[in-house]
Coordinates of N, CA and C and ligand atoms in Angstrom, one line a residue:
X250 N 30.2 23.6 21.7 CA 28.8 24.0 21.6 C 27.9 22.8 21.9
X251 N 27.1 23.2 22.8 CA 25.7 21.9 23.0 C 24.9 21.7 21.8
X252 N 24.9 20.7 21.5 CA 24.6 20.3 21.0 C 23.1 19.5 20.6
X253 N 21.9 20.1 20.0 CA 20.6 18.8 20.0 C 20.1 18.7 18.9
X254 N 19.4 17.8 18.8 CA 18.2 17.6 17.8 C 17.0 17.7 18.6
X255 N 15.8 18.1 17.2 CA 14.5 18.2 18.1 C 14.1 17.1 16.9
X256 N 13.1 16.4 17.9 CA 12.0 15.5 16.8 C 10.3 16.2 17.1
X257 N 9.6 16.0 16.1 CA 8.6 16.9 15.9 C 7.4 15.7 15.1
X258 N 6.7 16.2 15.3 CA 5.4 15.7 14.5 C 4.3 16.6 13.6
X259 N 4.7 18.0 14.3 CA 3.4 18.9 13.2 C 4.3 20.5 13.6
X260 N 3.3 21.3 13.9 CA 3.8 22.8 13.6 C 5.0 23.1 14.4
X261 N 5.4 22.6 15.1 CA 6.4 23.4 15.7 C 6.6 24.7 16.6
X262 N 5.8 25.0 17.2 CA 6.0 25.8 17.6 C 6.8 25.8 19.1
X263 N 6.9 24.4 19.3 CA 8.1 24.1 20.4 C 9.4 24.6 19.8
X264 N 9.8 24.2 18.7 CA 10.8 24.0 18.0 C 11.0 25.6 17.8
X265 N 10.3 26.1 17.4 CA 10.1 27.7 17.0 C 10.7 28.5 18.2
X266 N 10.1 27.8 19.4 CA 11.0 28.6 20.8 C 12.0 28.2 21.1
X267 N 12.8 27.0 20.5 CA 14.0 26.8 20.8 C 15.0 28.1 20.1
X268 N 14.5 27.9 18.2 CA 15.1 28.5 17.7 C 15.6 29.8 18.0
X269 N 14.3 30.6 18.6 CA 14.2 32.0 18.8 C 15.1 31.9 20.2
X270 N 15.0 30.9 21.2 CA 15.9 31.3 22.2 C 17.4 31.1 21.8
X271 N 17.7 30.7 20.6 CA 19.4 30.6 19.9 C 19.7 32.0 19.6
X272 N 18.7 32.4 18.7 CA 18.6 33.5 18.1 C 19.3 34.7 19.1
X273 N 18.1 34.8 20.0 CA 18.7 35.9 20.8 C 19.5 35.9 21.7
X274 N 19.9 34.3 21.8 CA 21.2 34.5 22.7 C 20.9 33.8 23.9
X275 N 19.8 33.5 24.3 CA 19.3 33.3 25.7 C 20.2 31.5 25.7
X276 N 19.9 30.4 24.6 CA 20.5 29.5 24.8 C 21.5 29.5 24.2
X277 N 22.6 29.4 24.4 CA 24.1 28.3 23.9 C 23.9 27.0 23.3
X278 N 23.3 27.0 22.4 CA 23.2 25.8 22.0 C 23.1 25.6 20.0
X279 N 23.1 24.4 19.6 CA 23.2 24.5 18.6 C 21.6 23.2 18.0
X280 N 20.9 23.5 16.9 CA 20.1 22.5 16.4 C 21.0 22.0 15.6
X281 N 21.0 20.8 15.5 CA 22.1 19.9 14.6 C 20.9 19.4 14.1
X282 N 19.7 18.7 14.4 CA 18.8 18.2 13.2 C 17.8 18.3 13.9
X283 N 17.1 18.0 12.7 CA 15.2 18.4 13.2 C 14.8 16.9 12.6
X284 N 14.1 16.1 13.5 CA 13.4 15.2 12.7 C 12.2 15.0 13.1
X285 N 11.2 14.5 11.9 CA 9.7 14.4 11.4 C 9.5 13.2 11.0
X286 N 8.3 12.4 12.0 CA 8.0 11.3 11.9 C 6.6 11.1 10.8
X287 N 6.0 12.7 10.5 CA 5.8 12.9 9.5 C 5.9 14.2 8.3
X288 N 5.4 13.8 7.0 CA 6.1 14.4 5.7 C 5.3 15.7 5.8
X289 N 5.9 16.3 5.3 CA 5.0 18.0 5.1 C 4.9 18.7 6.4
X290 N 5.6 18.8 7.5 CA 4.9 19.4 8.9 C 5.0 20.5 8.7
X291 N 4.4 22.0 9.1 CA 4.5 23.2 9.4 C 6.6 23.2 9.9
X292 N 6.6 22.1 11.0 CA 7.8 22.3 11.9 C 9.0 22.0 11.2
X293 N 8.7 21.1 9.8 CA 10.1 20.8 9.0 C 10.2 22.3 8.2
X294 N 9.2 22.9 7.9 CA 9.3 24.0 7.1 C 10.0 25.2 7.6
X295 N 9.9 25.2 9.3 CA 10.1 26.4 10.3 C 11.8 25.8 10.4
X296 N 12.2 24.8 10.5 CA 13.8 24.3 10.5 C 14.2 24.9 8.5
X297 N 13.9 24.5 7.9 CA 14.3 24.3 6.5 C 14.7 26.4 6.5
X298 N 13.6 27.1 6.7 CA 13.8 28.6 7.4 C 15.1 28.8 7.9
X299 N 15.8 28.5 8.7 CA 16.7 28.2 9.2 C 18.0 27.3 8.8
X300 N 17.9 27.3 8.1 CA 19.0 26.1 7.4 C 19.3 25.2 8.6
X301 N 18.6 24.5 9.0 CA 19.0 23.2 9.9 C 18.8 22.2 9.0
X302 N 19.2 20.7 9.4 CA 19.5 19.7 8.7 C 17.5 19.0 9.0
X303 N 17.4 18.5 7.8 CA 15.9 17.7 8.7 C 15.7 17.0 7.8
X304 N 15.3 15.6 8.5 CA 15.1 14.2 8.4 C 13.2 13.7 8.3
X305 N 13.0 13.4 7.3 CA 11.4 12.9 7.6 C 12.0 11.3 7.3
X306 N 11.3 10.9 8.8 CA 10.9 9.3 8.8 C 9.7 8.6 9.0
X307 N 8.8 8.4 8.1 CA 7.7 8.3 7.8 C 7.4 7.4 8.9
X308 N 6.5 7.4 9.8 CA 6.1 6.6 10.8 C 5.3 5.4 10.0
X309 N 4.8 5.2 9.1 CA 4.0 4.6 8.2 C 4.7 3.7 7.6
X310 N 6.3 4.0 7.3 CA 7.1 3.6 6.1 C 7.8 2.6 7.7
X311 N 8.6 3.1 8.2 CA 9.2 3.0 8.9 C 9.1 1.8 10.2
X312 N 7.6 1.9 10.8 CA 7.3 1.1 11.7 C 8.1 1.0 13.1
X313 N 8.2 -0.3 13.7 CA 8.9 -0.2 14.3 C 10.4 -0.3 14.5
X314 N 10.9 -0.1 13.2 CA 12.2 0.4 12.8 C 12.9 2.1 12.9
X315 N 11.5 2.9 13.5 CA 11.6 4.5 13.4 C 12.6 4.6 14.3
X316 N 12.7 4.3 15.9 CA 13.9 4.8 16.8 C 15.0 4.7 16.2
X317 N 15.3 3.1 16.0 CA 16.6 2.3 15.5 C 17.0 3.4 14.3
X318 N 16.2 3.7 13.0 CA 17.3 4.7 12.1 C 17.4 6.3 12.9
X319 N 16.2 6.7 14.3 CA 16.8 8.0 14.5 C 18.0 7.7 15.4
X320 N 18.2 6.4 16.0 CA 19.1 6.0 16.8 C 20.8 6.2 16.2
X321 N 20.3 5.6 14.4 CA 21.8 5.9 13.4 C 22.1 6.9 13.0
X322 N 21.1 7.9 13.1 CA 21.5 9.0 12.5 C 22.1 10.6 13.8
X323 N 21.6 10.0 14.8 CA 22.0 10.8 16.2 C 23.2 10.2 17.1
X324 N 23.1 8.9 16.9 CA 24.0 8.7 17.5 C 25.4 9.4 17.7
X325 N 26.3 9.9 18.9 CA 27.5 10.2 19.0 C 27.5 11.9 17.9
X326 N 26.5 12.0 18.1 CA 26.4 13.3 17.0 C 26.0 14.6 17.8
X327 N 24.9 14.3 18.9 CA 24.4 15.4 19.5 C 24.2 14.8 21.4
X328 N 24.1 16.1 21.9 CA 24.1 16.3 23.6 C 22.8 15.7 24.5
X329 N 21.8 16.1 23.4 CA 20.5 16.1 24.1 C 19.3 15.9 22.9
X330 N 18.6 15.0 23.0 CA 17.2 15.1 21.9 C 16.0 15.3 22.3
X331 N 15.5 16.3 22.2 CA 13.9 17.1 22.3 C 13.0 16.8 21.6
X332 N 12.2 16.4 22.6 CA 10.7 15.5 21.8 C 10.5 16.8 21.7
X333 N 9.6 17.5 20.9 CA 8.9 18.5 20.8 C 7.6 18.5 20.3
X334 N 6.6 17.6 20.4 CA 5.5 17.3 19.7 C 5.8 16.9 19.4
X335 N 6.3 15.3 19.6 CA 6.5 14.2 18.5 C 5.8 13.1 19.1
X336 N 5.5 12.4 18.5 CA 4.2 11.8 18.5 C 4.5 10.4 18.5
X337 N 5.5 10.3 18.3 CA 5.9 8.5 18.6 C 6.6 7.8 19.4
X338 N 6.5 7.0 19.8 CA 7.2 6.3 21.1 C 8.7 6.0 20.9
X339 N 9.4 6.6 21.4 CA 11.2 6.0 21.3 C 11.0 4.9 22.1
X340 N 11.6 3.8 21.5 CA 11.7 2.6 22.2 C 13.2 2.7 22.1
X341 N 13.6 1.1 22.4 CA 14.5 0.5 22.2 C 16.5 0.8 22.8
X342 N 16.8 0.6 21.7 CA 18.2 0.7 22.4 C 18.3 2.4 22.6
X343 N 17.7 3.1 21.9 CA 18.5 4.7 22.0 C 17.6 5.5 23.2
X344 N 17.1 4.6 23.9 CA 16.4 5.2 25.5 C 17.8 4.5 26.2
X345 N 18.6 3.5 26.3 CA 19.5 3.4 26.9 C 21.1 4.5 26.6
X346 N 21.2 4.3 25.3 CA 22.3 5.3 24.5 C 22.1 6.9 24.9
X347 N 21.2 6.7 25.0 CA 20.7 8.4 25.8 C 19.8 8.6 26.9
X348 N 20.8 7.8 27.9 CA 20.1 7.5 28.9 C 20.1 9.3 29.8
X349 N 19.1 9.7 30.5 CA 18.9 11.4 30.8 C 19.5 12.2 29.8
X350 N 19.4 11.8 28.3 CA 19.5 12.9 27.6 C 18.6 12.9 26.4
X351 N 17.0 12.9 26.6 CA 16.1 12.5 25.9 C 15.4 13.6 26.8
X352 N 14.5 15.0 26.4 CA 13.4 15.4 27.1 C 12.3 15.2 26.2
X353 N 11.1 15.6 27.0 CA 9.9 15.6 26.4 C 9.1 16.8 26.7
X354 N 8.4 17.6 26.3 CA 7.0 18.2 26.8 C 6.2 17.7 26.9
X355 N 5.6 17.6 27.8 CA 3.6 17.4 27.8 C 2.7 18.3 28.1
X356 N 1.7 18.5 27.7 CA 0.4 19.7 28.0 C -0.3 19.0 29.4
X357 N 0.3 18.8 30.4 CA -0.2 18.3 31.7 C 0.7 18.4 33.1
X358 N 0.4 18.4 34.0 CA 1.2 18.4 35.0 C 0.8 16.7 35.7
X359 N 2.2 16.3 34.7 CA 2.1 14.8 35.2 C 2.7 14.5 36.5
X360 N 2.5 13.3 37.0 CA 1.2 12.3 36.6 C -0.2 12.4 36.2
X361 N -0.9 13.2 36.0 CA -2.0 13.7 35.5 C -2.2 13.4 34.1
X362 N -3.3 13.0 33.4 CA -3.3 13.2 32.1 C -2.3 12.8 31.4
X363 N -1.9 11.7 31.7 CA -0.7 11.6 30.6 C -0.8 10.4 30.6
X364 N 0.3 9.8 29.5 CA 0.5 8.3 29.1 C -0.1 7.7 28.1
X365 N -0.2 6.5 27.3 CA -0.7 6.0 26.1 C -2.3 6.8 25.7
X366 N -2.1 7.3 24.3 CA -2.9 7.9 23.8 C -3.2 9.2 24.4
X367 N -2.8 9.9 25.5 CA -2.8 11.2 26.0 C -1.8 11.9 25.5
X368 N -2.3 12.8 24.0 CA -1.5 13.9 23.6 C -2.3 14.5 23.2
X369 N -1.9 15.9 22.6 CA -2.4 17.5 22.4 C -4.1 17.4 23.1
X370 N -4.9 17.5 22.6 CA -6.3 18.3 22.6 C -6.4 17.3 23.8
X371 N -6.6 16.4 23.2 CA -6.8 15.2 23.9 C -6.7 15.4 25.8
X372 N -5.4 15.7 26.0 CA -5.2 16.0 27.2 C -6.0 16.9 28.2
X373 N -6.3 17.9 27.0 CA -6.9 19.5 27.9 C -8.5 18.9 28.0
X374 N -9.1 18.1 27.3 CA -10.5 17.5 27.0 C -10.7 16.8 28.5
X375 N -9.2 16.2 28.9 CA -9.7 14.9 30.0 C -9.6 16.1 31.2
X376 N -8.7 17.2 31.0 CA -8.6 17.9 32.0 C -9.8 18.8 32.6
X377 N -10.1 19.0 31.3 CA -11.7 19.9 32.3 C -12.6 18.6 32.8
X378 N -13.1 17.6 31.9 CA -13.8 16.5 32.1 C -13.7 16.3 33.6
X379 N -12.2 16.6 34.2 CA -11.9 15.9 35.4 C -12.7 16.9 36.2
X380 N -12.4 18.3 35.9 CA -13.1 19.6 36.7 C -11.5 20.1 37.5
X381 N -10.3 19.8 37.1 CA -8.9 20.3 37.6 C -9.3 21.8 37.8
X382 N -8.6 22.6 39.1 CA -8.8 23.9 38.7 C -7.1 24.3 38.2
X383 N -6.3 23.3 38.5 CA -4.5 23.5 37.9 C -4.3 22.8 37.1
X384 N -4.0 22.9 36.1 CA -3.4 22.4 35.2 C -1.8 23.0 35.0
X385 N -1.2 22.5 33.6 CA -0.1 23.3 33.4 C 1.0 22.2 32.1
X386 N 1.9 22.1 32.2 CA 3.2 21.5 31.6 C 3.9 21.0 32.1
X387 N 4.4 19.8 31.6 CA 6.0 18.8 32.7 C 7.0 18.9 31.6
X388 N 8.1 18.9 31.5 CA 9.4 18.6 30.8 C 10.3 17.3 31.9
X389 N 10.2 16.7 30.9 CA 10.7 14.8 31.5 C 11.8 14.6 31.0
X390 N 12.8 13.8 31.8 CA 13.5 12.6 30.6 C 12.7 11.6 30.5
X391 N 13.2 11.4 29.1 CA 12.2 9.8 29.2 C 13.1 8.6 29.0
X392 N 12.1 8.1 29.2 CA 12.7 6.5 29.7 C 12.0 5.5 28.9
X393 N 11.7 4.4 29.5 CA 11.2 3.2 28.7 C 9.6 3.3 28.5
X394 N 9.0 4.3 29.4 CA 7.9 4.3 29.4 C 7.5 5.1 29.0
X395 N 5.8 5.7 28.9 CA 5.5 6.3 28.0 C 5.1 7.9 29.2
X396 N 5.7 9.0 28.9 CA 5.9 10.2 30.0 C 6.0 9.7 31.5
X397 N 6.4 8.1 31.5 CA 7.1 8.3 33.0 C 8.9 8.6 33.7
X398 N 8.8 9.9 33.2 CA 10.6 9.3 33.0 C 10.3 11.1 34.4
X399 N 11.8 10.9 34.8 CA 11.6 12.2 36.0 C 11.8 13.4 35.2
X400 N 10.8 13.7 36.3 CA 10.2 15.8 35.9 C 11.6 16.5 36.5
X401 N 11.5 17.4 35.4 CA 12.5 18.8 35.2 C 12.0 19.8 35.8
X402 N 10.8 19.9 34.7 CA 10.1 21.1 34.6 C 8.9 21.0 35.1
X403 N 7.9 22.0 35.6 CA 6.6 22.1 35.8 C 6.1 23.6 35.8
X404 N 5.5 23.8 34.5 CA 5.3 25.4 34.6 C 2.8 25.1 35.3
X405 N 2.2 25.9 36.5 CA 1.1 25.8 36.8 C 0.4 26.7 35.4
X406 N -1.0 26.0 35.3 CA -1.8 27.0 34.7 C -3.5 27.1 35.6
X407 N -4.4 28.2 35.7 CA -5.3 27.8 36.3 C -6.4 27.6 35.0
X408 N -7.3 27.2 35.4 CA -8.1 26.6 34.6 C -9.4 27.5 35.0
X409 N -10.1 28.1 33.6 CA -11.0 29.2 34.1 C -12.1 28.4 33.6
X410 N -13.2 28.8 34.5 CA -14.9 28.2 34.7 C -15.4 28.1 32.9
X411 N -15.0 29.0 31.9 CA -15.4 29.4 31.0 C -14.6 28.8 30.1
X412 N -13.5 27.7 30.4 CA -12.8 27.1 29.7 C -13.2 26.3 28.3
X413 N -12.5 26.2 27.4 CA -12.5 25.1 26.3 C -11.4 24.6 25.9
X414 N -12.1 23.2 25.6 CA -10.3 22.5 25.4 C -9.2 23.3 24.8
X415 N -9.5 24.3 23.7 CA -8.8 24.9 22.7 C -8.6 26.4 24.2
X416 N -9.1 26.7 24.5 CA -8.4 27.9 25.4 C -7.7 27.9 26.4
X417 N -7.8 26.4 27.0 CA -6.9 26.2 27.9 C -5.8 25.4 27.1
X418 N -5.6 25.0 26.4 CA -4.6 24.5 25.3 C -3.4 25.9 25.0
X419 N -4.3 26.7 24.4 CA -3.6 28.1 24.1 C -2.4 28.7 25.2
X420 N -3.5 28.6 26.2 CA -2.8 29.1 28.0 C -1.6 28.3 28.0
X421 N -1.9 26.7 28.0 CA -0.8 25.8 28.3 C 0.1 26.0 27.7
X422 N -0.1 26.4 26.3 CA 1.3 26.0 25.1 C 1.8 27.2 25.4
X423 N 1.3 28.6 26.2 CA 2.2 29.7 26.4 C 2.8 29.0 27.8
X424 N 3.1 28.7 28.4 CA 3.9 28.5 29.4 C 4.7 26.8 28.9
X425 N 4.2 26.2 28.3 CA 5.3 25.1 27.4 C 6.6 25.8 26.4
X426 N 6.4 27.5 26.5 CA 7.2 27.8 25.3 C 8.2 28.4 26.6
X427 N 8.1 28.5 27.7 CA 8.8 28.9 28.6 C 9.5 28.0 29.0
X428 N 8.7 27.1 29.3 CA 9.5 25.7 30.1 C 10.6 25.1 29.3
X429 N 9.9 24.8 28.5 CA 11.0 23.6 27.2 C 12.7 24.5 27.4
X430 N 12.7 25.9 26.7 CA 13.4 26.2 26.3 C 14.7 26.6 27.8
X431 N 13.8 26.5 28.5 CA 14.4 26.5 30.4 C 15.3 25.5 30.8
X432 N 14.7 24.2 30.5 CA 15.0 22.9 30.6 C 16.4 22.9 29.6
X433 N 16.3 23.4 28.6 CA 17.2 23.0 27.5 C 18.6 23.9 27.9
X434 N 18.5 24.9 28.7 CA 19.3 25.7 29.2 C 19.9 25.4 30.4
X435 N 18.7 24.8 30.9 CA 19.7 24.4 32.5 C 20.0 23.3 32.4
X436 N 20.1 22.2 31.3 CA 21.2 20.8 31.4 C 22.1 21.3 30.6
X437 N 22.3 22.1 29.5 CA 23.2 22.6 28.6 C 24.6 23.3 29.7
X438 N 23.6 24.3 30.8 CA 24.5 24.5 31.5 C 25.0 23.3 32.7
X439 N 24.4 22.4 32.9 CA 24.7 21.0 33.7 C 24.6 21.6 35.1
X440 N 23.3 22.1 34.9 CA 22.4 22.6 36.5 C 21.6 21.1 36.7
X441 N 21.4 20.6 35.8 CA 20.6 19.1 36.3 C 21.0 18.4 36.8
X442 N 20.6 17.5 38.0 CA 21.4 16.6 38.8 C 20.1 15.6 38.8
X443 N 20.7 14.5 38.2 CA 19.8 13.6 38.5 C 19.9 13.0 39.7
X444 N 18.8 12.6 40.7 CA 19.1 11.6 41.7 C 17.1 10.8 41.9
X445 N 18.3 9.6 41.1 CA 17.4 8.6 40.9 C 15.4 9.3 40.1
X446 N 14.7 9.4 41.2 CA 13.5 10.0 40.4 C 13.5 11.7 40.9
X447 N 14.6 11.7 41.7 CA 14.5 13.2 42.1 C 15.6 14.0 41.2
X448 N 14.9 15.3 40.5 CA 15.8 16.3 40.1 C 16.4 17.2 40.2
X449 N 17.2 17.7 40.6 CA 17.7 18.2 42.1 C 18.2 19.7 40.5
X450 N 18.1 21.0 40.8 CA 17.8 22.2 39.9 C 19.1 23.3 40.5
X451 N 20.1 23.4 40.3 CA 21.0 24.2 40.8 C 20.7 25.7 39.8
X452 N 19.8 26.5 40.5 CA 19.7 27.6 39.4 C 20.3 28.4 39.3
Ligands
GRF502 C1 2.3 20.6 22.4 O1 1.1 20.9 23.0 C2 3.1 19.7 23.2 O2 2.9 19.8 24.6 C3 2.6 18.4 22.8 O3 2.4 18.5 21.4 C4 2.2 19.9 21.1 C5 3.2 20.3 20.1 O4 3.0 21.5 19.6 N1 3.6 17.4 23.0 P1 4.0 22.1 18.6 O5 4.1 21.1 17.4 O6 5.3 22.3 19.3 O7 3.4 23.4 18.2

């Protein structure tokens, strides 16, 4: 069985489309843990629903020691680890130890909008600011850097004249619940081919 963890930071509703694609069958896969970089999330409560295993590691408590204990607790344990709204930077050794098997979502079609301090609202705010008429979502591996790691996924959104950061947010996170759960299906089935920054998609 494929094996992942998701790491999360608030509601979950990435997490929520993983589950529901187990649910009905669509993925082969299994959640082995859910972790939260912080206490109380909507998304630890949507795992606990579920009897998955879930980990809070206080970003606060934790510092720059947060990768290193998600590093001890994942290690040799699971296939793939899904940012799913998580909000903190993986550094260190477990970007090597899981080297292309670390994805991300973003609310952007990067390189766009993305990178240090570009997450949730935030993103959709710079995106009209810019006057984009496309927007959309990327699914990455990540790497050392902060969403420069190579694109998987790219679902388009258009961006209507009458827009607000919160309604084109809404639009985006419906086609983020497509993507994510796409991505997690086509490396499970090892349709991903990495080559070098190119991702080559055997569908
Ligand atoms: C999503 O917009 C995702 O793109 C971004 O954080 C948000 C997470 O939402 N990384 P949720 O916690 O999955 O509902």
């Amino acid at each position: 069985m494929f094996k992942i963890a998701v790491l999360i930071s608030g509601g979950g509703s990435n997490l929520q489309t993983i589950i529901d694609g187990i649910e009905n069958n669509h993925l082969n896969c299994s959640i082995e843990y859910v972790i939260s970089d912080k206490a109380g999330t909507f998304g630890i409560e949507r795992a606990k629903k579920h009897n998955i295993k879930t980990f809070v590691f206080e970003k606060k408590e934790y510092g720059d020691a947060l990768s290193g204990k998600i590093l001890e607790v994942l290690d040799g344990k699971v296939d793939l680890i899904v940012l799913a709204g998580y909000l903190s930077i993986l550094k260190g050794d477990i970007i090597k130890r899981f080297k292309n098997r670390i994805i991300n979502i973003h609310p952007s079609l990067i390189p766009s909008f993305c990178g240090k301090g570009m997450y949730g609202i935030k993103v959709h705010e710079k995106a009209l600011e810019y006057g984009v008429k496309i927007t959309g979502c990327t699914v990455h591996f990540v790497d050392e850097g902060t969403d420069t790691g190579s694109i998987i996924i790219q679902k388009a959104v258009e961006v209507h004249d009458n827009d607000t950061p919160e309604t084109l947010q809404k639009r985006v996170l419906v086609e983020e619940h497509k993507a994510l759960p796409e991505a997690i299906k086509l490396i499970s089935e090892e349709k991903v081919k990495v080559e070098e920054r190119r991702i080559l998609i055997n569908r």
